[in-house]
mmCIF file of C-alpha atoms in Angstrom:
data_model
loop_
_atom_site.group_PDB
_atom_site.id
_atom_site.type_symbol
_atom_site.label_atom_id
_atom_site.label_comp_id
_atom_site.label_asym_id
_atom_site.label_seq_id
_atom_site.Cartn_x
_atom_site.Cartn_y
_atom_site.Cartn_z
ATOM 1 C CA MET J 1 -93.079 22.967 279.154
ATOM 2 C CA SER J 2 -96.263 21.324 279.532
ATOM 3 C CA LEU J 3 -98.493 20.048 276.786
ATOM 4 C CA ALA J 4 -100.657 22.295 274.725
ATOM 5 C CA PHE J 5 -103.127 19.666 274.400
ATOM 6 C CA PRO J 6 -105.463 18.284 277.341
ATOM 7 C CA THR J 7 -105.342 14.374 276.104
ATOM 8 C CA ALA J 8 -101.769 13.254 276.943
ATOM 9 C CA GLU J 9 -103.291 10.717 279.389
ATOM 10 C CA LYS J 10 -105.525 9.269 276.484
ATOM 11 C CA LEU J 11 -102.536 8.791 274.197
ATOM 12 C CA GLU J 12 -100.473 7.391 276.976
ATOM 13 C CA ALA J 13 -102.972 4.917 277.664
ATOM 14 C CA ASN J 14 -103.226 3.778 273.892
ATOM 15 C CA LEU J 15 -99.616 3.516 274.103
ATOM 16 C CA GLY J 16 -99.262 1.672 277.289
ATOM 17 C CA TYR J 17 -96.636 3.799 278.872
ATOM 18 C CA THR J 18 -96.610 6.741 280.897
ATOM 19 C CA PHE J 19 -93.900 9.374 279.901
ATOM 20 C CA ARG J 20 -91.668 10.918 283.013
ATOM 21 C CA ASP J 21 -90.764 13.706 280.565
ATOM 22 C CA ARG J 22 -94.166 15.054 278.855
ATOM 23 C CA ALA J 23 -91.818 17.236 276.869
ATOM 24 C CA LEU J 24 -90.527 14.658 274.910
ATOM 25 C CA LEU J 25 -94.017 13.618 274.226
ATOM 26 C CA ALA J 26 -94.897 17.182 273.135
ATOM 27 C CA GLN J 27 -91.989 17.483 270.853
ATOM 28 C CA ALA J 28 -92.740 13.993 269.141
ATOM 29 C CA LEU J 29 -96.233 15.451 268.344
ATOM 30 C CA THR J 30 -95.221 18.902 266.879
ATOM 31 C CA HIS J 31 -95.261 19.267 263.464
ATOM 32 C CA SER J 32 -92.605 21.877 262.028
ATOM 33 C CA THR J 33 -95.556 24.019 260.776
ATOM 34 C CA TYR J 34 -96.705 24.428 264.424
ATOM 35 C CA ALA J 35 -93.458 25.043 265.741
ATOM 36 C CA ASN J 36 -92.982 27.687 263.066
ATOM 37 C CA GLU J 37 -96.156 29.549 264.094
ATOM 38 C CA HIS J 38 -95.660 28.915 267.929
ATOM 39 C CA PRO J 39 -91.832 29.370 268.613
ATOM 40 C CA ASN J 40 -92.416 29.575 272.454
ATOM 41 C CA GLU J 41 -93.920 26.200 272.630
ATOM 42 C CA GLY J 42 -90.945 23.805 271.786
ATOM 43 C CA PRO J 43 -89.192 22.359 268.864
ATOM 44 C CA PRO J 44 -90.438 20.588 265.912
ATOM 45 C CA ASN J 45 -90.350 16.518 266.032
ATOM 46 C CA GLU J 46 -87.470 16.482 263.254
ATOM 47 C CA ARG J 47 -84.736 15.423 265.430
ATOM 48 C CA LEU J 48 -86.820 12.840 267.118
ATOM 49 C CA GLU J 49 -87.894 11.744 263.712
ATOM 50 C CA PHE J 50 -84.163 11.336 262.782
ATOM 51 C CA LEU J 51 -83.563 8.981 266.013
ATOM 52 C CA GLY J 52 -86.899 7.336 265.770
ATOM 53 C CA ASP J 53 -86.090 5.914 262.232
ATOM 54 C CA ALA J 54 -82.929 4.266 263.789
ATOM 55 C CA VAL J 55 -84.707 2.753 266.635
ATOM 56 C CA ILE J 56 -87.680 1.566 264.681
ATOM 57 C CA ASN J 57 -85.050 0.041 262.267
ATOM 58 C CA LEU J 58 -83.292 -1.683 264.871
ATOM 59 C CA LEU J 59 -86.192 -3.197 266.417
ATOM 60 C CA ALA J 60 -87.830 -4.296 263.307
ATOM 61 C CA GLY J 61 -84.270 -5.916 262.236
ATOM 62 C CA ARG J 62 -84.139 -7.614 265.591
ATOM 63 C CA LEU J 63 -87.562 -9.065 265.447
ATOM 64 C CA LEU J 64 -87.017 -10.241 261.657
ATOM 65 C CA PHE J 65 -83.513 -11.678 262.554
ATOM 66 C CA LEU J 66 -84.861 -13.935 265.586
ATOM 67 C CA ARG J 67 -87.932 -14.893 263.601
ATOM 68 C CA LEU J 68 -86.217 -15.908 260.288
ATOM 69 C CA SER J 69 -83.273 -17.582 261.310
ATOM 70 C CA ASP J 70 -82.533 -18.950 257.952
ATOM 71 C CA GLU J 71 -82.854 -16.037 255.427
ATOM 72 C CA SER J 72 -80.144 -14.287 253.819
ATOM 73 C CA GLU J 73 -78.994 -10.754 254.709
ATOM 74 C CA GLY J 74 -80.503 -9.252 251.260
ATOM 75 C CA GLU J 75 -83.990 -10.875 252.224
ATOM 76 C CA LEU J 76 -83.950 -9.683 255.996
ATOM 77 C CA THR J 77 -83.043 -6.531 254.318
ATOM 78 C CA ARG J 78 -86.381 -6.540 251.726
ATOM 79 C CA ARG J 79 -88.776 -7.637 254.561
ATOM 80 C CA ARG J 80 -87.545 -5.054 256.744
ATOM 81 C CA ALA J 81 -88.117 -2.181 254.439
ATOM 82 C CA GLN J 82 -92.006 -3.873 254.024
ATOM 83 C CA VAL J 83 -92.086 -3.409 257.772
ATOM 84 C CA VAL J 84 -91.118 0.071 258.297
ATOM 85 C CA ARG J 85 -92.596 1.784 254.720
ATOM 86 C CA ARG J 86 -94.267 5.001 255.097
ATOM 87 C CA GLU J 87 -97.861 3.224 254.558
ATOM 88 C CA ALA J 88 -97.140 0.647 257.272
ATOM 89 C CA LEU J 89 -95.831 3.353 259.920
ATOM 90 C CA ALA J 90 -98.882 5.483 259.447
ATOM 91 C CA GLU J 91 -101.377 2.599 259.870
ATOM 92 C CA MET J 92 -99.876 1.860 263.409
ATOM 93 C CA ALA J 93 -100.041 5.601 264.254
ATOM 94 C CA GLN J 94 -103.727 5.432 263.247
ATOM 95 C CA SER J 95 -103.851 2.428 265.605
ATOM 96 C CA LEU J 96 -102.806 4.803 268.347
ATOM 97 C CA GLU J 97 -105.226 7.432 267.371
ATOM 98 C CA LEU J 98 -102.169 10.060 266.619
ATOM 99 C CA PRO J 99 -104.090 12.312 264.418
ATOM 100 C CA LEU J 100 -106.071 13.321 267.314
ATOM 101 C CA HIS J 101 -102.778 14.466 269.118
ATOM 102 C CA LEU J 102 -100.937 15.806 266.450
ATOM 103 C CA ARG J 103 -99.919 19.733 266.645
ATOM 104 C CA LEU J 104 -100.048 21.040 263.148
ATOM 105 C CA GLY J 105 -99.954 24.524 262.032
ATOM 106 C CA HIS J 106 -102.669 26.473 260.209
ATOM 107 C CA GLY J 107 -100.405 26.117 256.562
ATOM 108 C CA GLN J 108 -100.428 22.252 257.073
ATOM 109 C CA LYS J 109 -103.814 21.818 258.154
ATOM 110 C CA SER J 110 -105.080 23.941 254.929
ATOM 111 C CA THR J 111 -102.871 22.105 252.359
ATOM 112 C CA GLY J 112 -102.034 18.627 253.317
ATOM 113 C CA GLY J 113 -103.393 17.950 256.736
ATOM 114 C CA VAL J 114 -102.634 14.585 258.476
ATOM 115 C CA THR J 115 -101.045 12.710 255.607
ATOM 116 C CA ALA J 116 -99.526 9.368 255.700
ATOM 117 C CA ARG J 117 -96.093 10.945 255.710
ATOM 118 C CA VAL J 118 -96.870 13.407 258.573
ATOM 119 C CA LEU J 119 -98.279 10.102 260.373
ATOM 120 C CA ALA J 120 -95.246 8.229 259.611
ATOM 121 C CA ASP J 121 -92.892 11.067 260.765
ATOM 122 C CA ALA J 122 -94.550 11.497 264.102
ATOM 123 C CA PHE J 123 -94.746 7.710 264.860
ATOM 124 C CA GLU J 124 -91.029 7.442 264.366
ATOM 125 C CA ALA J 125 -90.444 10.476 266.626
ATOM 126 C CA LEU J 126 -92.738 8.926 269.375
ATOM 127 C CA ALA J 127 -90.471 5.961 269.122
ATOM 128 C CA ALA J 128 -87.539 8.299 269.773
ATOM 129 C CA ALA J 129 -89.108 9.881 272.655
ATOM 130 C CA VAL J 130 -90.022 6.658 274.517
ATOM 131 C CA TYR J 131 -86.513 5.560 273.683
ATOM 132 C CA LEU J 132 -85.123 8.864 275.378
ATOM 133 C CA ASP J 133 -87.494 8.551 278.360
ATOM 134 C CA GLY J 134 -87.325 4.851 278.954
ATOM 135 C CA GLY J 135 -84.764 3.210 277.258
ATOM 136 C CA TYR J 136 -84.585 0.457 274.530
ATOM 137 C CA ALA J 137 -86.538 -1.780 276.879
ATOM 138 C CA ALA J 138 -89.465 0.460 276.864
ATOM 139 C CA VAL J 139 -89.583 0.716 273.131
ATOM 140 C CA GLU J 140 -89.124 -3.039 272.690
ATOM 141 C CA THR J 141 -92.077 -3.681 274.789
ATOM 142 C CA ILE J 142 -94.338 -1.132 273.261
ATOM 143 C CA PHE J 143 -93.502 -1.154 269.687
ATOM 144 C CA SER J 144 -92.901 -4.861 269.040
ATOM 145 C CA ARG J 145 -96.448 -4.924 269.747
ATOM 146 C CA LEU J 146 -97.236 -2.348 267.567
ATOM 147 C CA LEU J 147 -95.251 -3.881 264.483
ATOM 148 C CA ALA J 148 -96.832 -7.329 265.151
ATOM 149 C CA ASP J 149 -99.107 -6.880 262.277
ATOM 150 C CA ALA J 150 -96.327 -5.733 259.667
ATOM 151 C CA ILE J 151 -94.073 -8.487 260.720
ATOM 152 C CA ASP J 152 -96.352 -11.249 260.431
ATOM 153 C CA GLN J 153 -97.097 -9.860 256.855
ATOM 154 C CA ALA J 154 -93.627 -9.548 256.148
ATOM 155 C CA VAL J 155 -92.724 -12.966 256.943
ATOM 156 C CA GLY J 156 -95.697 -14.603 254.749
ATOM 157 C CA PRO J 157 -95.084 -16.117 251.860
ATOM 158 C CA ILE J 158 -93.338 -13.680 249.150
ATOM 159 C CA ASP J 159 -95.243 -12.866 246.297
ATOM 160 C CA PHE J 160 -92.913 -13.319 243.534
ATOM 161 C CA LYS J 161 -95.262 -12.397 240.584
ATOM 162 C CA THR J 162 -95.739 -8.919 242.123
ATOM 163 C CA LYS J 163 -92.036 -8.667 242.786
ATOM 164 C CA LEU J 164 -91.655 -9.647 239.127
ATOM 165 C CA GLN J 165 -93.837 -7.111 237.821
ATOM 166 C CA GLU J 166 -91.785 -4.436 239.862
ATOM 167 C CA GLU J 167 -88.419 -5.390 238.702
ATOM 168 C CA CYS J 168 -89.461 -5.471 235.003
ATOM 169 C CA HIS J 169 -90.908 -1.875 235.727
ATOM 170 C CA LYS J 170 -87.804 -0.688 237.558
ATOM 171 C CA HIS J 171 -85.672 -1.951 234.518
ATOM 172 C CA GLY J 172 -88.003 -0.707 231.841
ATOM 173 C CA LYS J 173 -89.282 -3.932 230.596
ATOM 174 C CA PRO J 174 -92.659 -4.766 229.476
ATOM 175 C CA ALA J 175 -95.082 -6.886 232.174
ATOM 176 C CA PRO J 176 -94.458 -10.374 232.233
ATOM 177 C CA VAL J 177 -96.577 -12.891 230.481
ATOM 178 C CA TYR J 178 -97.447 -16.391 231.758
ATOM 179 C CA GLU J 179 -98.239 -19.235 229.650
ATOM 180 C CA VAL J 180 -99.520 -23.001 230.330
ATOM 181 C CA VAL J 181 -97.322 -25.326 228.379
ATOM 182 C CA GLY J 182 -98.605 -28.300 229.671
ATOM 183 C CA VAL J 183 -101.072 -30.243 231.598
ATOM 184 C CA SER J 184 -100.517 -33.589 233.039
ATOM 185 C CA GLY J 185 -101.815 -36.381 235.264
ATOM 186 C CA PRO J 186 -105.202 -37.475 236.086
ATOM 187 C CA ASP J 187 -107.976 -35.197 237.066
ATOM 188 C CA HIS J 188 -107.656 -35.743 240.830
ATOM 189 C CA ALA J 189 -103.603 -34.955 240.769
ATOM 190 C CA ARG J 190 -103.350 -32.390 237.555
ATOM 191 C CA GLU J 191 -99.815 -30.998 237.164
ATOM 192 C CA TYR J 192 -99.371 -27.600 235.263
ATOM 193 C CA SER J 193 -96.122 -26.915 233.539
ATOM 194 C CA CYS J 194 -95.705 -22.898 233.175
ATOM 195 C CA ARG J 195 -93.492 -20.491 231.848
ATOM 196 C CA VAL J 196 -92.870 -16.313 231.941
ATOM 197 C CA LEU J 197 -92.088 -14.477 228.923
ATOM 198 C CA ILE J 198 -90.601 -11.131 229.223
ATOM 199 C CA ASP J 199 -90.388 -9.141 226.168
ATOM 200 C CA GLY J 200 -90.858 -12.394 224.331
ATOM 201 C CA ALA J 201 -88.206 -14.048 225.669
ATOM 202 C CA CYS J 202 -88.524 -16.926 228.481
ATOM 203 C CA TYR J 203 -87.339 -16.172 231.909
ATOM 204 C CA GLY J 204 -88.452 -18.826 233.644
ATOM 205 C CA THR J 205 -90.483 -22.093 233.997
ATOM 206 C CA GLY J 206 -92.392 -24.121 236.670
ATOM 207 C CA SER J 207 -94.543 -26.995 237.579
ATOM 208 C CA ALA J 208 -96.937 -27.489 240.353
ATOM 209 C CA SER J 209 -100.242 -28.935 241.223
ATOM 210 C CA SER J 210 -102.192 -25.656 240.575
ATOM 211 C CA LYS J 211 -101.797 -22.714 237.840
ATOM 212 C CA LYS J 212 -101.366 -20.387 240.596
ATOM 213 C CA VAL J 213 -98.342 -21.824 242.334
ATOM 214 C CA ALA J 214 -96.516 -22.777 238.966
ATOM 215 C CA GLU J 215 -96.519 -19.120 238.058
ATOM 216 C CA GLN J 216 -95.143 -18.398 241.338
ATOM 217 C CA CYS J 217 -92.284 -20.752 240.292
ATOM 218 C CA CYS J 218 -91.821 -19.168 237.149
ATOM 219 C CA ALA J 219 -91.684 -15.671 238.580
ATOM 220 C CA GLU J 220 -89.228 -16.673 241.141
ATOM 221 C CA GLU J 221 -87.068 -18.292 238.476
ATOM 222 C CA ALA J 222 -87.131 -15.296 236.304
ATOM 223 C CA LEU J 223 -86.332 -12.725 239.442
ATOM 224 C CA ALA J 224 -83.404 -14.887 239.882
ATOM 225 C CA ALA J 225 -82.351 -14.321 236.262
ATOM 226 C CA LEU J 226 -83.144 -10.614 236.397
ATOM 227 C CA GLU J 227 -80.882 -10.079 239.599
ATOM 228 C CA GLY J 228 -77.971 -12.289 237.735
ATOM 229 C CA GLY J 229 -77.834 -9.642 234.948
ATOM 230 C CA ARG J 230 -79.491 -11.713 232.341
ATOM 231 C CA SER J 231 -80.694 -9.699 229.452
#
């Protein structure tokens, strides 16, 4: 089977990899709607997507494991989820100009088009195609570079306030409210003491040289309280 589009070399240049078996590349870029409309042009990318999900998760996990040697299993899992979330994978697919190369059926083009889900799925399928064609070493070389920005964002400072807001929403609680309960020290060395209230109850306190950092401390303590089952 040959590729049904003439731009394989362009995509391979963007990827930094030349396929020995271009049928794998064609399959990775074939949406199920196209395969249904053109049954003689090869299978859809769904099976490759299944394998690629595992490949990308393995690579992201390995990169985070090496970079964050002191983090717990739970924190590594949370950060990996951030790296491989649909929106992040779709952005990586955009960086490869993947929308120009996808094979979509008329039904998909007329309804959703190139959505974030379509892009993320194709990106995972592409990772599987590289894995089957060139092995894990090829995947590591190519996709470590593509994952770099998402990894950098994932290992940056944790936004505890955002996490707390999400946890409150998940547990059906009202949004947290932050209050400054005290300010001490001279003008050039202020210390702010804050607390965070959830549904009127104090879930965390914190002090720091800035109100913003003090609120982050409050949120971190409140998260620990929520995770510990405090009501």
